[in-house]
Tab-separated table of C-alpha atoms and ligand atoms in Angstrom:
chain	number	residue	atom	x	y	z
A	1	MET	CA	249.931	39.951	56.279
A	2	ALA	CA	252.534	40.506	53.613
A	3	VAL	CA	253.351	36.925	52.696
A	4	ILE	CA	253.285	35.212	49.345
A	5	SER	CA	250.135	33.372	48.351
A	6	GLN	CA	249.244	29.762	49.127
A	7	ARG	CA	249.134	29.274	45.366
A	8	ALA	CA	252.709	30.453	44.931
A	9	HIS	CA	253.813	28.252	47.845
A	10	LYS	CA	252.565	25.164	46.066
A	11	ILE	CA	254.385	25.845	42.791
A	12	SER	CA	257.855	24.539	42.171
A	13	PRO	CA	259.924	26.052	39.378
A	14	SER	CA	260.140	24.057	36.145
A	15	PRO	CA	262.924	21.466	36.620
A	16	THR	CA	263.533	21.244	32.866
A	17	LEU	CA	264.149	24.975	32.643
A	18	ALA	CA	266.175	24.898	35.884
A	19	ILE	CA	268.604	22.224	34.689
A	20	THR	CA	268.931	23.981	31.338
A	21	ALA	CA	269.754	27.263	33.077
A	22	LYS	CA	272.215	25.537	35.420
A	23	ALA	CA	274.050	23.784	32.592
A	24	LYS	CA	274.208	26.993	30.548
A	25	ALA	CA	275.514	28.919	33.589
A	26	MET	CA	278.226	26.290	34.160
A	27	GLN	CA	279.183	26.528	30.487
A	28	ALA	CA	279.379	30.331	30.803
A	29	GLU	CA	281.818	29.861	33.708
A	30	GLY	CA	284.020	27.877	31.360
A	31	ILE	CA	283.027	24.434	32.698
A	32	ASP	CA	282.796	21.873	29.920
A	33	VAL	CA	279.271	20.542	30.569
A	34	VAL	CA	277.546	18.180	28.147
A	35	ASN	CA	273.943	19.309	28.178
A	36	PHE	CA	271.248	16.677	27.692
A	37	GLY	CA	268.863	18.754	29.792
A	38	ALA	CA	267.324	21.182	27.400
A	39	GLY	CA	264.267	20.208	25.436
A	40	GLU	CA	265.275	22.481	22.590
A	41	PRO	CA	266.572	21.653	19.111
A	42	ASP	CA	270.203	22.631	18.609
A	43	PHE	CA	269.542	23.836	15.035
A	44	ASP	CA	269.218	27.540	14.327
A	45	THR	CA	265.804	28.883	13.282
A	46	PRO	CA	265.677	28.601	9.461
A	47	GLN	CA	266.915	31.778	7.766
A	48	PHE	CA	263.726	32.489	5.804
A	49	ILE	CA	261.770	32.629	9.075
A	50	LYS	CA	264.262	35.036	10.650
A	51	ASP	CA	264.180	37.162	7.486
A	52	ALA	CA	260.396	37.499	7.727
A	53	ALA	CA	260.671	38.811	11.306
A	54	VAL	CA	263.426	41.260	10.394
A	55	LYS	CA	261.414	42.521	7.438
A	56	SER	CA	258.320	43.040	9.553
A	57	LEU	CA	260.299	44.812	12.293
A	58	ALA	CA	261.968	47.083	9.735
A	59	ALA	CA	258.556	47.869	8.267
A	60	GLY	CA	257.411	49.105	11.686
A	61	PHE	CA	255.054	46.273	12.584
A	62	THR	CA	255.602	47.011	16.256
A	63	LYS	CA	252.192	47.842	17.736
A	64	TYR	CA	249.555	45.838	19.594
A	65	THR	CA	247.857	43.233	17.439
A	66	PRO	CA	244.507	41.548	18.140
A	67	THR	CA	244.844	39.474	21.347
A	68	ALA	CA	244.284	36.126	19.630
A	69	GLY	CA	246.781	36.885	16.831
A	70	THR	CA	246.726	38.609	13.430
A	71	ALA	CA	244.154	37.569	10.856
A	72	ASP	CA	246.990	36.385	8.571
A	73	LEU	CA	248.495	34.145	11.206
A	74	LYS	CA	245.168	32.632	12.235
A	75	LYS	CA	244.424	31.977	8.562
A	76	ALA	CA	247.805	30.264	8.100
A	77	ILE	CA	247.090	28.097	11.170
A	78	VAL	CA	243.614	27.192	9.877
A	79	GLU	CA	245.195	26.128	6.579
A	80	LYS	CA	247.945	24.163	8.319
A	81	LEU	CA	245.471	22.281	10.502
A	82	LYS	CA	243.396	21.411	7.458
A	83	ARG	CA	246.352	20.421	5.275
A	84	GLU	CA	248.353	18.453	7.817
A	85	ASN	CA	245.900	17.306	10.471
A	86	GLY	CA	242.579	16.911	8.693
A	87	LEU	CA	241.036	19.498	11.006
A	88	ASP	CA	238.414	22.012	9.944
A	89	TYR	CA	238.497	25.117	12.100
A	90	ALA	CA	237.359	28.683	11.472
A	91	THR	CA	239.662	31.574	12.380
A	92	ASN	CA	237.538	32.416	15.433
A	93	GLN	CA	238.412	28.967	16.780
A	94	ILE	CA	242.141	29.756	16.862
A	95	ILE	CA	244.130	31.626	19.498
A	96	VAL	CA	247.836	32.304	19.329
A	97	SER	CA	249.786	32.813	22.532
A	98	LEU	CA	253.279	33.134	23.967
A	99	GLY	CA	254.311	29.525	23.457
A	100	ALA	CA	252.382	26.265	23.632
A	101	LYS	CA	252.895	26.349	27.393
A	102	HIS	CA	250.938	29.593	27.575
A	103	SER	CA	248.191	28.107	25.391
A	104	ILE	CA	247.926	25.129	27.764
A	105	TYR	CA	247.775	27.464	30.750
A	106	ASN	CA	244.995	29.538	29.174
A	107	ALA	CA	243.116	26.409	28.103
A	108	VAL	CA	243.195	24.864	31.583
A	109	LEU	CA	242.203	28.137	33.230
A	110	ALA	CA	239.322	28.477	30.791
A	111	THR	CA	237.908	24.994	31.445
A	112	VAL	CA	238.916	23.634	34.860
A	113	ASP	CA	237.103	24.684	38.038
A	114	PRO	CA	238.430	24.161	41.576
A	115	GLY	CA	238.080	20.463	42.449
A	116	ASP	CA	237.637	19.280	38.852
A	117	GLU	CA	239.677	16.190	38.059
A	118	VAL	CA	242.192	16.237	35.250
A	119	ILE	CA	243.591	12.880	34.165
A	120	ILE	CA	247.304	13.027	33.411
A	121	PRO	CA	249.100	9.941	32.077
A	122	ALA	CA	252.389	9.479	33.953
A	123	PRO	CA	255.243	9.958	33.080
A	124	TYR	CA	254.053	13.438	32.138
A	125	TRP	CA	255.579	16.712	31.048
A	126	VAL	CA	256.536	18.703	34.156
A	127	SER	CA	254.216	21.658	33.592
A	128	TYR	CA	250.889	19.801	33.354
A	129	PRO	CA	250.371	19.141	37.084
A	130	GLU	CA	251.553	22.617	38.024
A	131	ILE	CA	249.177	24.284	35.573
A	132	VAL	CA	246.282	22.124	36.775
A	133	GLY	CA	247.277	23.064	40.339
A	134	MET	CA	247.207	26.761	39.484
A	135	ALA	CA	243.615	26.289	38.301
A	136	GLU	CA	242.953	24.458	41.613
A	137	GLY	CA	242.040	21.339	39.676
A	138	LYS	CA	242.927	17.888	40.971
A	139	ALA	CA	245.501	15.940	38.966
A	140	VAL	CA	244.650	12.238	38.665
A	141	TYR	CA	247.615	10.180	37.475
A	142	VAL	CA	247.297	7.071	35.367
A	143	ASP	CA	250.287	4.826	34.596
A	144	ALA	CA	251.605	4.960	31.066
A	145	ASP	CA	254.528	2.734	31.876
A	146	GLU	CA	257.248	1.126	29.855
A	147	SER	CA	255.426	-2.216	29.550
A	148	THR	CA	252.799	-0.568	27.322
A	149	GLY	CA	255.209	1.584	25.318
A	150	PHE	CA	254.622	4.481	27.708
A	151	THR	CA	250.976	4.759	26.638
A	152	VAL	CA	247.905	4.285	28.843
A	153	PRO	CA	245.792	1.184	28.201
A	154	ILE	CA	242.183	2.219	27.645
A	155	GLU	CA	240.896	0.089	30.578
A	156	LYS	CA	243.110	2.005	32.995
A	157	LEU	CA	241.861	5.262	31.585
A	158	ARG	CA	238.246	4.163	31.924
A	159	ASP	CA	238.872	3.171	35.545
A	160	ALA	CA	240.229	6.629	36.307
A	161	VAL	CA	237.143	8.454	35.027
A	162	THR	CA	234.727	9.705	37.706
A	163	PRO	CA	231.756	12.088	37.582
A	164	ASN	CA	234.270	14.844	38.418
A	165	THR	CA	236.539	14.185	35.427
A	166	LYS	CA	236.770	17.393	33.449
A	167	MET	CA	239.717	16.786	31.195
A	168	LEU	CA	242.337	14.357	29.968
A	169	ILE	CA	245.744	15.638	28.935
A	170	LEU	CA	247.027	13.677	25.965
A	171	ASN	CA	250.574	14.221	24.739
A	172	SER	CA	251.569	12.124	21.725
A	173	PRO	CA	254.445	11.961	20.909
A	174	SER	CA	255.238	12.326	24.573
A	175	ASN	CA	257.719	14.367	26.504
A	176	PRO	CA	259.563	12.781	28.374
A	177	THR	CA	259.114	9.200	27.104
A	178	GLY	CA	258.785	9.525	23.325
A	179	GLY	CA	255.702	7.255	23.566
A	180	VAL	CA	253.322	7.486	20.606
A	181	TYR	CA	249.632	6.472	20.611
A	182	ASN	CA	248.489	4.670	17.463
A	183	ARG	CA	245.247	5.382	15.604
A	184	ALA	CA	243.294	2.600	17.329
A	185	GLN	CA	244.290	3.892	20.769
A	186	ILE	CA	243.362	7.471	19.871
A	187	GLU	CA	239.992	6.238	18.577
A	188	GLN	CA	239.331	4.435	21.866
A	189	ILE	CA	240.219	7.546	23.853
A	190	ALA	CA	237.938	9.658	21.666
A	191	GLU	CA	235.051	7.224	22.227
A	192	LEU	CA	235.575	7.321	25.981
A	193	ALA	CA	235.732	11.122	26.072
A	194	VAL	CA	232.524	11.420	24.060
A	195	GLU	CA	230.765	8.754	26.165
A	196	LYS	CA	231.737	10.380	29.467
A	197	GLY	CA	231.749	13.978	28.240
A	198	PHE	CA	235.163	15.256	29.276
A	199	TYR	CA	237.557	17.571	27.473
A	200	VAL	CA	240.748	16.326	25.837
A	201	LEU	CA	243.661	18.694	25.816
A	202	SER	CA	245.754	17.270	22.989
A	203	ASP	CA	249.296	18.603	23.139
A	204	GLU	CA	250.640	17.902	19.649
A	205	ILE	CA	253.830	19.930	19.848
A	206	TYR	CA	255.987	16.933	18.820
A	207	GLU	CA	253.655	15.803	15.996
A	208	LYS	CA	256.345	16.147	13.333
A	209	ILE	CA	259.097	14.472	15.309
A	210	ILE	CA	257.991	10.906	14.830
A	211	TYR	CA	259.909	7.861	13.557
A	212	ASP	CA	259.800	4.530	11.728
A	213	GLY	CA	256.770	5.497	9.627
A	214	ARG	CA	254.487	6.024	12.619
A	215	GLU	CA	251.440	8.169	12.001
A	216	HIS	CA	250.486	11.157	14.114
A	217	VAL	CA	246.727	11.235	14.635
A	218	SER	CA	245.011	14.430	15.785
A	219	ILE	CA	242.197	13.261	18.035
A	220	ALA	CA	239.914	16.123	16.970
A	221	SER	CA	239.980	14.802	13.393
A	222	LEU	CA	238.021	11.698	14.428
A	223	GLY	CA	234.541	13.242	14.362
A	224	ASP	CA	232.446	16.256	15.257
A	225	GLU	CA	231.635	15.118	18.794
A	226	ILE	CA	235.234	14.620	19.859
A	227	LYS	CA	236.278	17.765	18.018
A	228	LYS	CA	233.875	19.791	20.159
A	229	LEU	CA	235.524	18.419	23.303
A	230	THR	CA	239.122	18.785	22.150
A	231	ILE	CA	241.557	21.624	22.622
A	232	THR	CA	244.369	21.035	20.137
A	233	ILE	CA	247.652	22.598	21.208
A	234	ASN	CA	250.620	23.170	18.958
A	235	GLY	CA	253.496	25.582	18.497
A	236	PHE	CA	256.646	26.542	16.675
A	237	SER	CA	259.345	25.763	19.271
A	238	LYS	CA	260.094	22.191	18.279
A	239	ALA	CA	259.121	21.823	14.616
A	240	PHE	CA	260.851	25.024	13.512
A	241	SER	CA	263.505	25.313	16.201
A	242	MET	CA	261.969	28.523	17.552
A	243	THR	CA	262.047	27.963	21.325
A	244	GLY	CA	263.016	31.524	22.219
A	245	TRP	CA	260.387	33.149	20.012
A	246	ARG	CA	257.530	32.091	22.279
A	247	LEU	CA	254.913	31.156	19.704
A	248	GLY	CA	252.174	28.625	20.344
A	249	TYR	CA	248.515	28.207	19.547
A	250	ALA	CA	245.299	26.426	20.388
A	251	ALA	CA	242.332	25.379	18.273
A	252	ALA	CA	239.025	24.600	19.946
A	253	ASP	CA	235.344	25.300	20.162
A	254	LYS	CA	234.599	29.017	19.786
A	255	GLU	CA	233.334	29.328	23.353
A	256	ILE	CA	236.583	27.944	24.787
A	257	VAL	CA	238.734	30.086	22.510
A	258	SER	CA	236.791	33.226	23.505
A	259	ALA	CA	237.307	32.403	27.182
A	260	MET	CA	241.022	31.840	26.563
A	261	ALA	CA	241.228	35.154	24.708
A	262	ALA	CA	239.566	36.964	27.607
A	263	ILE	CA	242.088	35.466	30.036
A	264	GLN	CA	244.975	36.335	27.709
A	265	SER	CA	243.638	39.882	27.187
A	266	HIS	CA	244.109	40.563	30.903
A	267	SER	CA	247.438	38.799	31.341
A	268	ALA	CA	249.642	38.945	28.256
A	269	SER	CA	247.591	40.743	25.559
A	270	ASN	CA	248.886	39.718	22.147
A	271	LEU	CA	252.031	37.779	21.378
A	272	VAL	CA	254.981	39.757	19.994
A	273	SER	CA	253.805	41.634	16.887
A	274	PHE	CA	256.733	41.188	14.499
A	275	THR	CA	257.094	37.471	15.153
A	276	GLN	CA	253.649	36.846	13.718
A	277	PRO	CA	254.574	37.325	10.019
A	278	ALA	CA	257.563	35.027	10.700
A	279	ALA	CA	255.190	32.397	12.052
A	280	VAL	CA	253.148	32.690	8.850
A	281	ALA	CA	256.351	32.190	6.838
A	282	ALA	CA	257.217	29.110	8.926
A	283	LEU	CA	253.824	27.495	8.338
A	284	ASN	CA	253.842	28.235	4.625
A	285	GLY	CA	257.523	27.406	4.108
A	286	PRO	CA	259.104	24.303	2.571
A	287	SER	CA	258.449	21.094	4.500
A	288	GLU	CA	261.990	19.788	3.824
A	289	VAL	CA	263.237	22.041	6.609
A	290	VAL	CA	261.448	19.929	9.196
A	291	GLY	CA	262.179	16.659	7.384
A	292	ALA	CA	265.927	17.286	7.493
A	293	MET	CA	265.814	17.922	11.246
A	294	VAL	CA	263.810	14.770	11.877
A	295	SER	CA	266.158	12.530	9.919
A	296	GLU	CA	269.093	13.898	11.903
A	297	PHE	CA	267.181	13.285	15.182
A	298	ASP	CA	266.462	9.745	14.025
A	299	LYS	CA	270.177	8.940	13.637
A	300	ARG	CA	270.902	10.377	17.054
A	301	ARG	CA	268.005	8.469	18.594
A	302	LYS	CA	269.321	5.103	17.464
A	303	HIS	CA	272.860	5.949	18.475
A	304	ILE	CA	272.039	7.224	21.967
A	305	VAL	CA	269.735	4.275	22.734
A	306	SER	CA	272.401	1.790	21.732
A	307	ARG	CA	275.098	3.560	23.740
A	308	LEU	CA	272.868	3.741	26.840
A	309	ASN	CA	272.012	0.055	26.639
A	310	ASP	CA	275.743	-0.752	26.507
A	311	ILE	CA	276.079	0.603	30.051
A	312	ARG	CA	275.522	-2.039	32.724
A	313	GLY	CA	272.779	-0.936	35.109
A	314	ILE	CA	270.955	1.208	32.548
A	315	THR	CA	268.188	0.034	30.218
A	316	CYS	CA	266.632	2.232	27.578
A	317	ALA	CA	263.580	1.660	25.380
A	318	MET	CA	263.545	2.968	21.804
A	319	PRO	CA	261.263	6.032	21.688
A	320	GLY	CA	258.793	6.399	18.819
A	321	GLY	CA	258.779	10.184	18.724
A	322	ALA	CA	260.002	13.511	20.175
A	323	PHE	CA	263.713	13.962	20.931
A	324	TYR	CA	264.077	12.447	24.362
A	325	VAL	CA	265.241	9.109	25.702
A	326	PHE	CA	263.999	7.980	29.084
A	327	PRO	CA	266.336	5.290	30.442
A	328	ASN	CA	265.579	3.309	33.572
A	329	VAL	CA	268.429	3.791	36.042
A	330	SER	CA	266.895	2.080	39.086
A	331	GLN	CA	269.442	-0.761	39.020
A	332	LEU	CA	272.023	1.816	40.091
A	333	PHE	CA	270.155	2.781	43.260
A	334	GLY	CA	272.054	1.768	46.389
A	335	ARG	CA	275.469	2.064	44.746
A	336	GLU	CA	277.936	4.808	45.673
A	337	PHE	CA	281.158	6.611	44.855
A	338	ASN	CA	283.287	8.686	47.250
A	339	GLY	CA	280.568	8.666	49.885
A	340	LYS	CA	277.915	9.844	47.388
A	341	LYS	CA	275.104	7.346	47.438
A	342	ILE	CA	272.712	7.017	44.510
A	343	THR	CA	269.268	6.623	46.043
A	344	ASP	CA	266.937	7.968	43.365
A	345	SER	CA	266.807	9.752	40.014
A	346	ASP	CA	267.646	13.094	41.637
A	347	SER	CA	270.808	11.866	43.346
A	348	PHE	CA	271.877	10.156	40.108
A	349	ALA	CA	271.284	13.337	38.073
A	350	ASN	CA	273.230	15.353	40.674
A	351	TYR	CA	276.070	12.837	40.617
A	352	LEU	CA	276.273	13.073	36.818
A	353	LEU	CA	276.279	16.859	36.873
A	354	GLU	CA	278.834	17.236	39.655
A	355	ASP	CA	281.199	14.374	38.890
A	356	ALA	CA	280.816	13.787	35.168
A	357	LYS	CA	279.713	17.280	34.087
A	358	VAL	CA	276.742	15.863	32.246
A	359	ALA	CA	273.301	17.468	32.612
A	360	VAL	CA	270.251	15.187	32.524
A	361	VAL	CA	266.799	15.739	34.051
A	362	ALA	CA	265.744	13.517	36.967
A	363	GLY	CA	262.620	11.487	36.270
A	364	SER	CA	261.012	12.572	39.550
A	365	GLY	CA	259.754	15.825	37.998
A	366	PHE	CA	257.984	13.772	35.336
A	367	GLY	CA	256.383	11.477	37.913
A	368	ALA	CA	258.809	8.598	37.204
A	369	GLY	CA	261.526	8.349	39.853
A	370	ASN	CA	263.262	5.297	38.337
A	371	TYR	CA	264.203	7.186	35.189
A	372	VAL	CA	266.207	10.129	33.909
A	373	ARG	CA	265.544	12.097	30.735
A	374	LEU	CA	268.161	12.924	28.137
A	375	SER	CA	267.390	15.218	25.238
A	376	TYR	CA	269.227	14.191	22.082
A	377	ALA	CA	268.546	17.521	20.419
A	378	THR	CA	272.281	17.983	20.542
A	379	SER	CA	275.141	17.057	18.189
A	380	MET	CA	276.368	13.496	17.646
A	381	GLU	CA	279.742	14.630	18.963
A	382	CYS	CA	278.161	15.828	22.233
A	383	ILE	CA	276.183	12.600	22.481
A	384	ASP	CA	279.372	10.536	22.281
A	385	LYS	CA	281.264	12.760	24.688
A	386	GLY	CA	278.380	12.717	27.170
A	387	LEU	CA	277.883	8.966	26.917
A	388	ASP	CA	281.620	8.330	27.432
A	389	ARG	CA	281.368	10.350	30.620
A	390	ILE	CA	278.186	8.643	31.841
A	391	ALA	CA	279.702	5.210	31.179
A	392	GLU	CA	282.795	6.159	33.173
A	393	ALA	CA	280.756	7.648	36.043
A	394	VAL	CA	278.556	4.556	36.272
A	395	ALA	CA	281.603	2.250	36.182
A	396	LYS	CA	283.012	4.081	39.205
A	397	LEU	CA	279.940	3.288	41.332
A	398	GLY	CA	280.751	0.557	43.805
B	401	LIG	N1	254.293	20.735	25.570
B	401	LIG	C1	255.323	19.888	25.690
B	401	LIG	C2	255.043	18.441	25.777
B	401	LIG	C3	256.632	20.373	25.751
B	401	LIG	O1	257.649	19.533	25.855
B	401	LIG	C4	256.846	21.758	25.712
B	401	LIG	C5	258.233	22.273	25.905
B	401	LIG	N2	258.732	22.907	24.888
B	401	LIG	C6	255.738	22.594	25.560
B	401	LIG	C7	254.472	22.052	25.506
B	401	LIG	C8	255.866	24.084	25.511
B	401	LIG	O2	256.425	24.556	24.340
B	401	LIG	P1	256.588	26.102	24.052
B	401	LIG	O3	258.044	26.347	23.942
B	401	LIG	O4	255.866	26.348	22.770
B	401	LIG	O5	255.966	26.838	25.186
B	402	LIG	N1	259.625	21.559	27.072
B	402	LIG	C1	261.052	21.565	27.112
B	402	LIG	C2	261.537	20.516	28.093
B	402	LIG	O1	260.774	19.736	28.578
B	402	LIG	C3	261.600	22.936	27.392
B	402	LIG	C4	261.567	23.368	28.824
B	402	LIG	C5	260.148	23.511	29.314
B	402	LIG	O2	259.467	24.398	28.821
B	402	LIG	O3	259.778	22.687	30.139
B	402	LIG	O4	262.693	20.454	28.367
């Protein structure tokens, strides 16, 4: 019968992309929406990176490249991982794909069999459970709640491990909470993974967006045994403000990378040819570019947290990394305005969008229904305008 697959039935579209699209569509209609939805830096891609792509396009670098990426790009990634993360990989342990999301998808498909358990700390980034679901794996959620800085205590993690555990997804700094695991915690996780023999998918896309002198620790750098079990994921979207370019990569054991390349060779082939020299330029470019972005994010972080905490009924922890705040809005549940009752994070997010013209993402999609997520990768002016509106909308709730 001509009906869509069971698999497709189970997938819901990405709520982060949906809210971003909705806010942008409203803006295109001339509606003055303040957009805290998008998880994308508001800065333009640095000029020297754009120049490298233009140069390569003009030079006719427009044909298929090797599936896993050009030799130059893989070499630049190997050097980056060594220089910045203390990781020793060979070029045949690197695969470049169409965004970190695509790398995660390929990695999960290459390692997770139907019925395998994948431990996902909650709150989690929206795409992890869906990708695990597409591989017919079983997502096992473990609380990484506010009381522990949005990180999972090792005992809880140990309790969640069963003989069917195939993988843990680690995301530090975290989207949506900004939680950051310290070295001791990462060491404990590495020990557990080695003891029990499960993979760690370490999504390090926010590694550079980290505050107050915190240290980002790449779990694979902690020893050969854990390195063999780890798939390190990274990309260009956040650190270099290149969300639309679709450039991400994975580093892992050769066997895993070969399996990922085989999957990619039948689905996407290579990533866009003329973006690859630009990615090399980004990795080899001046580090001040990223530093300047992070110090601007840091100012916004402190400002938005203080403004949110000034609103009665909202409490917001100070995130240690990434560019999201994740305020608890559950004290507002049960209140209403003009017949619109706030019952959960979705109804609150809808209320803000419709009545205050402010886009935020409901926490439900991240597995945390008492929260909403605001991205502060937007200007200070927008932050103030949006917070004025939220404060007014909340004050109206009876
Ligand atoms: N991981 C996390 C935690 C993210 O927030 C995102 C969203 N940008 C991605 C991966 C995917 O990034 P990319 O744009 O490289 O696909
Ligand atoms: N990762 C970003 C976010 O969480 C971009 C959208 C997406 O890919 O989910 O908003």
